[in-house]
Coordinates of C-alpha atoms in Angstrom, one line a residue:
Chain A
M125 CA 56.0 51.3 -49.3
D126 CA 57.1 53.5 -52.2
P127 CA 53.9 55.1 -53.5
M128 CA 55.2 54.7 -57.1
V129 CA 54.7 50.9 -56.7
I130 CA 51.1 51.4 -57.1
F131 CA 51.6 53.5 -60.2
D132 CA 53.9 50.9 -61.7
A133 CA 51.5 48.1 -60.9
G134 CA 48.7 50.0 -62.6
L135 CA 51.0 50.7 -65.5
A136 CA 52.0 47.0 -65.8
L137 CA 48.3 46.0 -65.7
A138 CA 47.5 48.6 -68.4
L139 CA 50.1 47.3 -70.7
V140 CA 48.8 43.7 -70.4
A141 CA 45.2 45.0 -70.8
L142 CA 46.1 47.1 -73.8
S143 CA 48.1 44.3 -75.5
W144 CA 45.0 42.0 -75.0
A145 CA 42.7 44.7 -76.4
V146 CA 44.9 45.3 -79.4
L147 CA 44.8 41.5 -80.4
A148 CA 41.2 41.0 -79.3
S149 CA 39.7 44.1 -81.0
A150 CA 37.4 43.1 -83.9
D151 CA 37.7 46.4 -85.6
R152 CA 41.0 47.2 -87.5
F153 CA 40.9 50.9 -86.8
A154 CA 40.2 50.5 -83.1
S155 CA 43.0 47.9 -83.0
V156 CA 45.6 50.4 -84.6
V157 CA 44.5 53.2 -82.2
L158 CA 44.9 50.9 -79.3
F159 CA 48.3 49.9 -80.5
I160 CA 49.3 53.6 -80.5
V161 CA 48.2 54.1 -77.0
L162 CA 50.0 50.9 -76.0
G163 CA 53.2 52.4 -77.5
L164 CA 52.7 55.5 -75.4
M165 CA 52.2 53.4 -72.2
V166 CA 55.4 51.4 -73.0
A167 CA 57.3 54.7 -73.4
L168 CA 56.0 55.6 -69.9
A169 CA 57.2 52.2 -68.7
W170 CA 60.6 53.0 -70.1
V171 CA 60.7 56.3 -68.2
R172 CA 59.9 54.4 -65.1
L173 CA 62.7 52.0 -65.8
G174 CA 65.0 54.9 -66.0
A175 CA 65.7 54.7 -69.7
P176 CA 64.6 58.0 -71.1
D177 CA 66.5 57.3 -74.5
V178 CA 64.4 54.2 -75.1
A179 CA 61.3 56.1 -74.0
L180 CA 61.9 58.8 -76.6
A181 CA 62.5 56.3 -79.3
E182 CA 59.5 54.2 -78.3
A183 CA 57.2 57.3 -78.3
A184 CA 58.5 58.7 -81.6
I185 CA 59.0 55.5 -83.6
G186 CA 57.1 52.7 -81.7
A187 CA 53.9 54.8 -81.2
G188 CA 54.2 57.7 -83.6
V189 CA 55.8 56.5 -86.9
T190 CA 54.6 52.9 -86.6
G191 CA 51.1 54.2 -85.8
A192 CA 51.2 56.3 -88.9
L193 CA 52.5 53.3 -91.0
L194 CA 49.6 51.2 -89.7
L195 CA 47.0 53.9 -90.3
A196 CA 48.4 54.3 -93.9
T197 CA 48.1 50.6 -94.4
L198 CA 44.5 50.7 -93.1
R199 CA 43.8 53.1 -95.8
H200 CA 45.0 50.6 -98.6
L201 CA 42.8 47.9 -96.9
R202 CA 39.7 50.1 -96.9
G203 CA 36.8 48.4 -98.3
Q204 CA 38.3 44.9 -98.1
P205 CA 36.6 42.4 -95.8
E206 CA 38.1 41.5 -92.5
A207 CA 40.1 38.3 -92.6
P208 CA 38.2 35.4 -91.0
P209 CA 39.6 34.2 -87.7
S210 CA 42.4 31.6 -87.9
P211 CA 41.3 28.0 -87.4
A212 CA 41.2 26.8 -83.9
P213 CA 44.2 24.5 -83.9
V214 CA 46.3 27.6 -85.0
R215 CA 44.8 29.8 -82.3
W216 CA 45.5 27.0 -79.6
A217 CA 49.0 26.5 -80.9
V218 CA 49.8 30.2 -80.8
G219 CA 48.2 30.6 -77.4
G220 CA 50.3 27.7 -76.1
M221 CA 53.5 29.1 -77.4
V222 CA 52.6 32.5 -75.9
A223 CA 51.8 30.8 -72.6
A224 CA 55.1 29.0 -72.6
V225 CA 57.1 32.1 -73.4
T226 CA 55.4 34.0 -70.7
A227 CA 56.0 31.3 -68.1
A228 CA 59.7 31.0 -69.1
L229 CA 60.0 34.8 -68.8
A230 CA 58.4 34.8 -65.4
A231 CA 60.7 31.9 -64.3
V232 CA 63.6 34.1 -65.4
V233 CA 62.4 37.1 -63.5
V234 CA 61.9 35.1 -60.4
A235 CA 65.3 33.6 -60.7
L236 CA 66.9 36.9 -61.3
V237 CA 65.3 38.4 -58.1
A238 CA 66.9 35.6 -56.1
A239 CA 70.3 35.5 -58.0
P240 CA 73.1 37.9 -57.1
R241 CA 73.0 40.7 -59.6
P242 CA 75.9 40.3 -62.1
E243 CA 78.0 43.2 -62.8
G244 CA 76.9 44.8 -66.1
L245 CA 78.8 47.0 -68.4
A246 CA 77.7 50.2 -66.9
G247 CA 80.9 50.5 -64.9
A248 CA 83.1 49.9 -67.9
V249 CA 81.1 52.5 -69.9
A250 CA 81.4 55.0 -67.1
D251 CA 85.2 54.5 -66.8
N252 CA 85.7 55.1 -70.5
L253 CA 83.2 57.8 -71.0
A254 CA 85.8 60.6 -71.0
M255 CA 87.4 58.8 -74.0
S256 CA 84.2 58.5 -76.0
G257 CA 84.0 62.2 -77.2
V258 CA 80.4 62.6 -75.8
E259 CA 79.1 62.9 -72.2
H260 CA 76.0 60.9 -72.6
P261 CA 76.7 57.2 -71.9
V262 CA 73.9 55.9 -74.3
T263 CA 75.2 57.9 -77.2
A264 CA 78.8 56.8 -76.3
V265 CA 77.7 53.2 -76.5
L266 CA 75.7 53.7 -79.7
L267 CA 78.1 55.7 -81.7
N268 CA 81.5 54.7 -80.1
F269 CA 81.8 51.5 -78.1
R270 CA 79.2 49.5 -80.1
A271 CA 79.1 51.6 -83.2
H272 CA 79.1 48.6 -85.4
D273 CA 75.7 47.6 -84.1
T274 CA 74.3 50.9 -84.9
L275 CA 75.7 50.8 -88.3
M276 CA 73.9 47.6 -88.8
E277 CA 70.6 49.2 -87.6
V278 CA 71.1 52.0 -90.1
V279 CA 71.6 49.4 -92.8
V280 CA 68.5 47.5 -91.9
L281 CA 66.4 50.6 -92.4
L282 CA 68.2 51.1 -95.7
V283 CA 67.3 47.6 -96.8
A284 CA 63.7 48.1 -95.6
V285 CA 63.1 51.1 -97.9
V286 CA 64.8 49.4 -100.8
V287 CA 62.6 46.4 -100.4
V288 CA 59.4 48.5 -100.0
W289 CA 60.2 50.3 -103.3
A290 CA 61.0 47.1 -105.0
I291 CA 57.9 45.4 -104.0
D292 CA 55.8 48.5 -104.7
R293 CA 56.9 48.3 -108.4
G294 CA 54.7 45.2 -108.7
L295 CA 51.8 46.6 -106.7
A296 CA 51.8 50.2 -107.8
P297 CA 48.6 50.1 -109.8
A298 CA 46.7 48.9 -106.8
H299 CA 46.9 52.3 -105.1
A300 CA 47.2 55.5 -107.0
P301 CA 49.2 58.4 -105.5
Q302 CA 47.3 59.8 -102.6
G303 CA 47.0 63.4 -101.8
P304 CA 44.7 64.9 -99.3
L305 CA 41.3 63.4 -100.3
V306 CA 39.6 66.6 -99.0
D307 CA 40.6 70.0 -98.2
L308 CA 41.8 70.0 -94.6
G309 CA 41.0 73.6 -94.0
P310 CA 42.6 76.7 -92.9
V311 CA 43.1 75.5 -89.3
Q312 CA 45.3 72.6 -90.4
D313 CA 47.2 75.0 -92.8
G314 CA 47.9 77.4 -90.0
F315 CA 49.0 74.6 -87.7
A316 CA 51.3 73.1 -90.3
R317 CA 52.8 76.6 -90.9
L318 CA 53.5 76.9 -87.2
A319 CA 54.3 73.4 -86.2
L320 CA 56.5 72.1 -89.1
P321 CA 59.4 74.6 -88.6
A322 CA 59.2 74.1 -84.8
A323 CA 59.4 70.3 -85.3
V324 CA 62.4 70.7 -87.5
L325 CA 64.0 72.7 -84.8
L326 CA 63.0 70.0 -82.3
G327 CA 64.5 67.3 -84.4
A328 CA 67.8 69.2 -84.7
Y329 CA 67.8 69.9 -80.9
L330 CA 67.3 66.2 -80.3
L331 CA 70.3 65.3 -82.4
W332 CA 72.4 68.0 -80.7
A333 CA 71.2 67.1 -77.2
G334 CA 72.1 63.4 -77.8
A335 CA 75.8 64.3 -77.1
H336 CA 75.2 65.1 -73.4
A337 CA 71.6 64.0 -72.6
P338 CA 68.9 61.7 -73.9
G339 CA 68.3 62.1 -77.5
G340 CA 70.2 61.3 -80.6
A341 CA 70.0 60.3 -84.3
F342 CA 67.0 57.9 -84.0
Q343 CA 64.8 60.3 -81.9
G344 CA 65.7 63.3 -83.9
G345 CA 65.3 61.4 -87.2
A346 CA 61.8 60.2 -86.1
V347 CA 60.7 63.8 -85.3
L348 CA 61.9 64.9 -88.8
A349 CA 60.3 62.0 -90.4
A350 CA 57.0 63.1 -88.8
V351 CA 57.6 66.5 -90.3
G352 CA 57.7 64.8 -93.7
I353 CA 54.6 62.7 -92.9
L354 CA 52.7 65.8 -91.8
A355 CA 53.9 67.7 -94.9
I356 CA 52.7 64.8 -97.2
L357 CA 49.4 64.5 -95.3
A358 CA 48.7 68.2 -95.5
G359 CA 49.5 68.3 -99.2
R360 CA 52.3 70.8 -98.6
W361 CA 54.6 68.5 -100.2
R362 CA 54.1 65.8 -102.9
P363 CA 56.9 63.4 -103.7
E364 CA 57.5 63.4 -107.5
P365 CA 59.6 61.4 -109.7
R366 CA 62.3 64.0 -110.0
H367 CA 62.7 63.7 -106.1
R368 CA 63.7 60.0 -106.5
A369 CA 67.5 60.7 -106.9
W370 CA 67.5 62.9 -103.9
A371 CA 65.5 60.4 -102.0
R372 CA 68.0 57.6 -102.8
A373 CA 70.8 59.9 -101.8
A374 CA 69.1 60.6 -98.5
F375 CA 68.5 57.0 -97.8
G376 CA 72.1 56.1 -98.3
L377 CA 73.8 59.0 -96.7
G378 CA 73.8 57.8 -93.2
A379 CA 75.2 54.4 -93.8
T380 CA 77.8 55.8 -96.4
V381 CA 79.1 58.6 -93.9
F382 CA 79.1 55.9 -91.1
V383 CA 81.3 53.4 -93.2
L384 CA 83.5 56.2 -94.5
V385 CA 84.3 57.4 -91.1
A386 CA 84.9 53.9 -89.8
L387 CA 87.2 53.2 -92.8
G388 CA 89.0 56.5 -92.4
V389 CA 89.7 55.8 -88.8
G390 CA 90.5 52.1 -89.6
L391 CA 93.1 53.0 -92.3
G392 CA 95.4 54.5 -89.8
P393 CA 97.2 52.7 -86.9
R394 CA 93.7 52.5 -85.2
V395 CA 90.9 50.1 -85.6
A396 CA 87.5 51.1 -87.1
Y397 CA 85.3 53.3 -84.8
E398 CA 88.4 54.0 -82.6
Y399 CA 88.0 57.7 -83.0
P400 CA 91.0 60.0 -82.1
L401 CA 90.0 61.7 -78.8
T402 CA 90.2 65.2 -80.3
L403 CA 88.0 64.3 -83.3
A404 CA 85.6 62.0 -81.6
K405 CA 82.9 64.5 -80.9
P406 CA 82.9 66.1 -84.4
L407 CA 83.0 62.6 -86.0
I408 CA 80.3 61.3 -83.9
L409 CA 78.0 64.3 -84.6
T410 CA 78.8 64.1 -88.3
I411 CA 77.8 60.5 -88.3
E412 CA 74.7 61.4 -86.2
A413 CA 73.6 64.2 -88.5
A414 CA 73.9 62.0 -91.6
V415 CA 72.1 59.1 -89.9
T416 CA 69.3 61.6 -88.7
L417 CA 68.7 62.7 -92.3
S418 CA 68.7 59.1 -93.5
I419 CA 66.3 58.0 -90.8
A420 CA 64.0 60.9 -91.5
A421 CA 64.0 60.4 -95.3
T422 CA 63.6 56.6 -94.8
L423 CA 60.7 56.7 -92.4
A424 CA 58.8 59.3 -94.3
A425 CA 59.3 57.3 -97.5
L426 CA 58.1 54.2 -95.7
F427 CA 55.0 56.2 -94.8
F428 CA 54.5 57.3 -98.4
G429 CA 54.9 53.6 -99.2
R430 CA 55.8 53.8 -102.8
E431 CA 58.4 55.2 -105.2
P432 CA 57.1 58.6 -106.3
A433 CA 55.1 57.7 -109.5
G434 CA 56.5 54.3 -109.8
L435 CA 57.6 52.7 -113.1
T436 CA 54.3 51.1 -113.7
V437 CA 52.2 54.2 -113.3
P438 CA 52.5 57.3 -115.4
N439 CA 52.5 60.5 -113.4
T440 CA 48.8 60.5 -113.1
V441 CA 47.8 63.2 -110.7
P442 CA 50.7 65.6 -110.3
N443 CA 48.7 68.6 -109.1
T444 CA 45.1 67.8 -108.4
V445 CA 44.9 69.8 -105.1
P446 CA 43.6 73.3 -105.9
S447 CA 46.2 75.7 -104.9
T448 CA 43.7 78.2 -103.6
A449 CA 42.7 75.5 -101.0
R450 CA 46.1 75.8 -99.5
G451 CA 46.2 79.6 -99.0
G452 CA 47.2 80.3 -102.6
R453 CA 50.6 78.4 -102.4
P454 CA 51.5 77.2 -105.9
Chain B
M216 CA 56.4 62.3 -48.5
N217 CA 55.8 63.6 -45.1
I218 CA 53.0 66.1 -45.1
G219 CA 54.7 68.2 -42.4
A220 CA 57.7 68.5 -44.5
M221 CA 55.8 69.7 -47.6
T222 CA 56.6 73.1 -48.7
L223 CA 54.1 75.6 -49.7
A224 CA 55.1 75.3 -53.4
E225 CA 54.8 71.6 -53.2
A226 CA 51.4 71.7 -51.7
A227 CA 50.2 74.3 -54.3
G228 CA 51.8 72.3 -57.1
L229 CA 50.1 69.0 -55.9
G230 CA 46.8 70.9 -55.5
L231 CA 46.9 72.2 -59.0
M232 CA 47.8 68.8 -60.4
A233 CA 45.0 67.2 -58.5
L234 CA 42.5 69.7 -59.9
G235 CA 44.0 69.0 -63.4
A236 CA 43.5 65.3 -62.9
G237 CA 39.8 66.0 -62.0
F238 CA 39.3 67.8 -65.3
F239 CA 40.8 64.7 -67.2
I240 CA 38.5 62.4 -65.4
A241 CA 35.5 64.7 -66.1
G242 CA 36.5 64.9 -69.8
T243 CA 37.0 61.1 -69.9
V244 CA 33.5 60.5 -68.3
G245 CA 32.1 63.0 -70.9
M246 CA 33.7 61.3 -73.8
L247 CA 32.3 57.9 -72.7
R248 CA 28.8 59.2 -71.9
F249 CA 28.0 61.8 -74.4
P250 CA 25.8 60.7 -77.2
D251 CA 27.5 62.1 -80.4
A252 CA 31.0 62.6 -81.8
V253 CA 30.9 66.4 -81.6
S254 CA 29.8 66.8 -78.0
R255 CA 32.3 64.0 -77.0
L256 CA 35.0 66.2 -78.8
H257 CA 33.7 69.2 -76.8
A258 CA 34.1 67.3 -73.5
L259 CA 37.4 65.9 -74.4
T260 CA 39.2 69.0 -75.7
K261 CA 37.9 71.4 -73.1
A262 CA 38.8 69.2 -70.2
D263 CA 42.1 68.2 -71.6
T264 CA 43.3 71.6 -72.5
L265 CA 42.3 72.9 -69.1
G266 CA 43.3 69.8 -67.3
L267 CA 46.8 69.7 -68.8
G268 CA 47.1 73.4 -68.2
L269 CA 46.5 72.9 -64.5
V270 CA 48.9 69.9 -64.4
V271 CA 51.6 71.9 -66.1
L272 CA 51.0 74.8 -63.9
G273 CA 51.4 72.6 -60.9
A274 CA 54.7 71.2 -62.3
M275 CA 55.8 74.9 -63.0
V276 CA 55.2 75.8 -59.3
M277 CA 57.4 72.8 -58.3
A278 CA 60.0 73.3 -61.0
A279 CA 63.6 73.9 -59.9
T280 CA 64.8 76.2 -62.7
P281 CA 63.3 78.9 -64.9
G282 CA 64.4 76.8 -67.9
A283 CA 62.2 74.0 -66.7
V284 CA 59.3 76.4 -66.3
L285 CA 59.6 77.7 -69.9
R286 CA 60.0 74.2 -71.2
L287 CA 56.7 73.1 -69.4
G288 CA 54.9 76.1 -70.8
L289 CA 56.1 75.2 -74.3
I290 CA 54.9 71.5 -73.8
W291 CA 51.5 72.9 -72.8
I292 CA 51.3 75.2 -75.9
C293 CA 52.4 72.4 -78.2
V294 CA 49.8 69.9 -76.8
A295 CA 47.0 72.5 -76.8
L296 CA 47.6 73.4 -80.3
A297 CA 47.9 69.8 -81.5
G298 CA 44.7 68.9 -79.5
A299 CA 42.8 71.8 -81.0
L300 CA 43.9 70.8 -84.5
G301 CA 43.0 67.2 -83.9
A302 CA 39.5 68.1 -82.6
Q303 CA 39.0 70.5 -85.5
L304 CA 39.9 67.8 -88.0
I305 CA 37.8 65.2 -86.4
A306 CA 34.8 67.7 -86.2
A307 CA 35.3 68.5 -89.9
F308 CA 35.3 64.8 -90.8
V309 CA 32.2 64.2 -88.8
R310 CA 30.4 67.2 -90.5
R311 CA 31.5 66.0 -94.0
S312 CA 30.4 62.4 -93.3
G313 CA 26.8 63.7 -92.8
D314 CA 25.4 63.0 -89.5
G315 CA 26.7 64.4 -86.3
S316 CA 25.2 61.5 -84.3
G317 CA 27.4 58.7 -85.6
E318 CA 30.9 57.9 -84.6

């Protein structure tokens, strides 16, 4: 027997147990931490399934950025009572639905094991990889063969941040701009000075590597978003009203470049996304670079959670952090 | 894997990884058993940094290319730095919130 089967079985059990623990945990904070751990385990599962691209995205976005968003949400909920448990009929109904879905999935898995494996699209992708402009099949699918789907994903992110900013206009007085509540100290400062530039490099590397290896715009963008989140948390950067125009430009950049390239290609004798072979790689990398910036700006803005000094709140605390606490930076 | 076919590098690598896993287990036990947050941190960070170092060292011994060795070293440095920072932030928080005995 393959010894990895034992590992896989343990991983599968851990996923189920962690999912249960996330839902059953009475404490919000514990629940969020368990969710982050669950995300990392899911990333490991994707590695075991031979999908390193998905694993990178899951670790960076599913565990990292989503975890940060949930922790930021917790901070807004601080001091509010835990919601009472749902009434019993609701819980039973939800439990019944979950059981039905699980049973259906199990039936599908069993049927799939017995059925002859249908020929997927992997062969078609491999046959046409040379025409895609990149050497990594996942990037070829995302940015060339199925580029329209990817454009829609980029648009979804854009819509999300637009909605968050719009909602926040009504809610803004509820939570004032947050900076670091306390001085995080010199160790944190030194770490940020060291880690943030390195993480920027890593994000750019992931973007570049996506052309021939696992990586790409979403993974690189998530790492760059983490840089933004760390910079906000560490008080090294505070979004201000005058940044709003830049932020809007960054949010829209990815979708705009994507659409312009598609239109530009489509205006000729070709259809949209049918990049000319010689230009395919530069065009794909251009789109990916723009999308990376948009994803980074969008995710960081979602973490900040509000328009910088929204319309209903005057610019209350522009510079409350003593500059001396941050190594004398102005 | 056939034991007889194992090369010296593989044996050394697996041995180092097993030793590293031992440190992880010790650190986990320490985190679960120690009474207060600061000594839990002590158990966790010491064991994790050393444990991951040994696992990385084991992977380095078995790595195929010098580039992989360098990248593994970089991973260890990054995780060690992040772990040290996290522990320092948690310890500072514990100290600020008054008692070292609570969570």
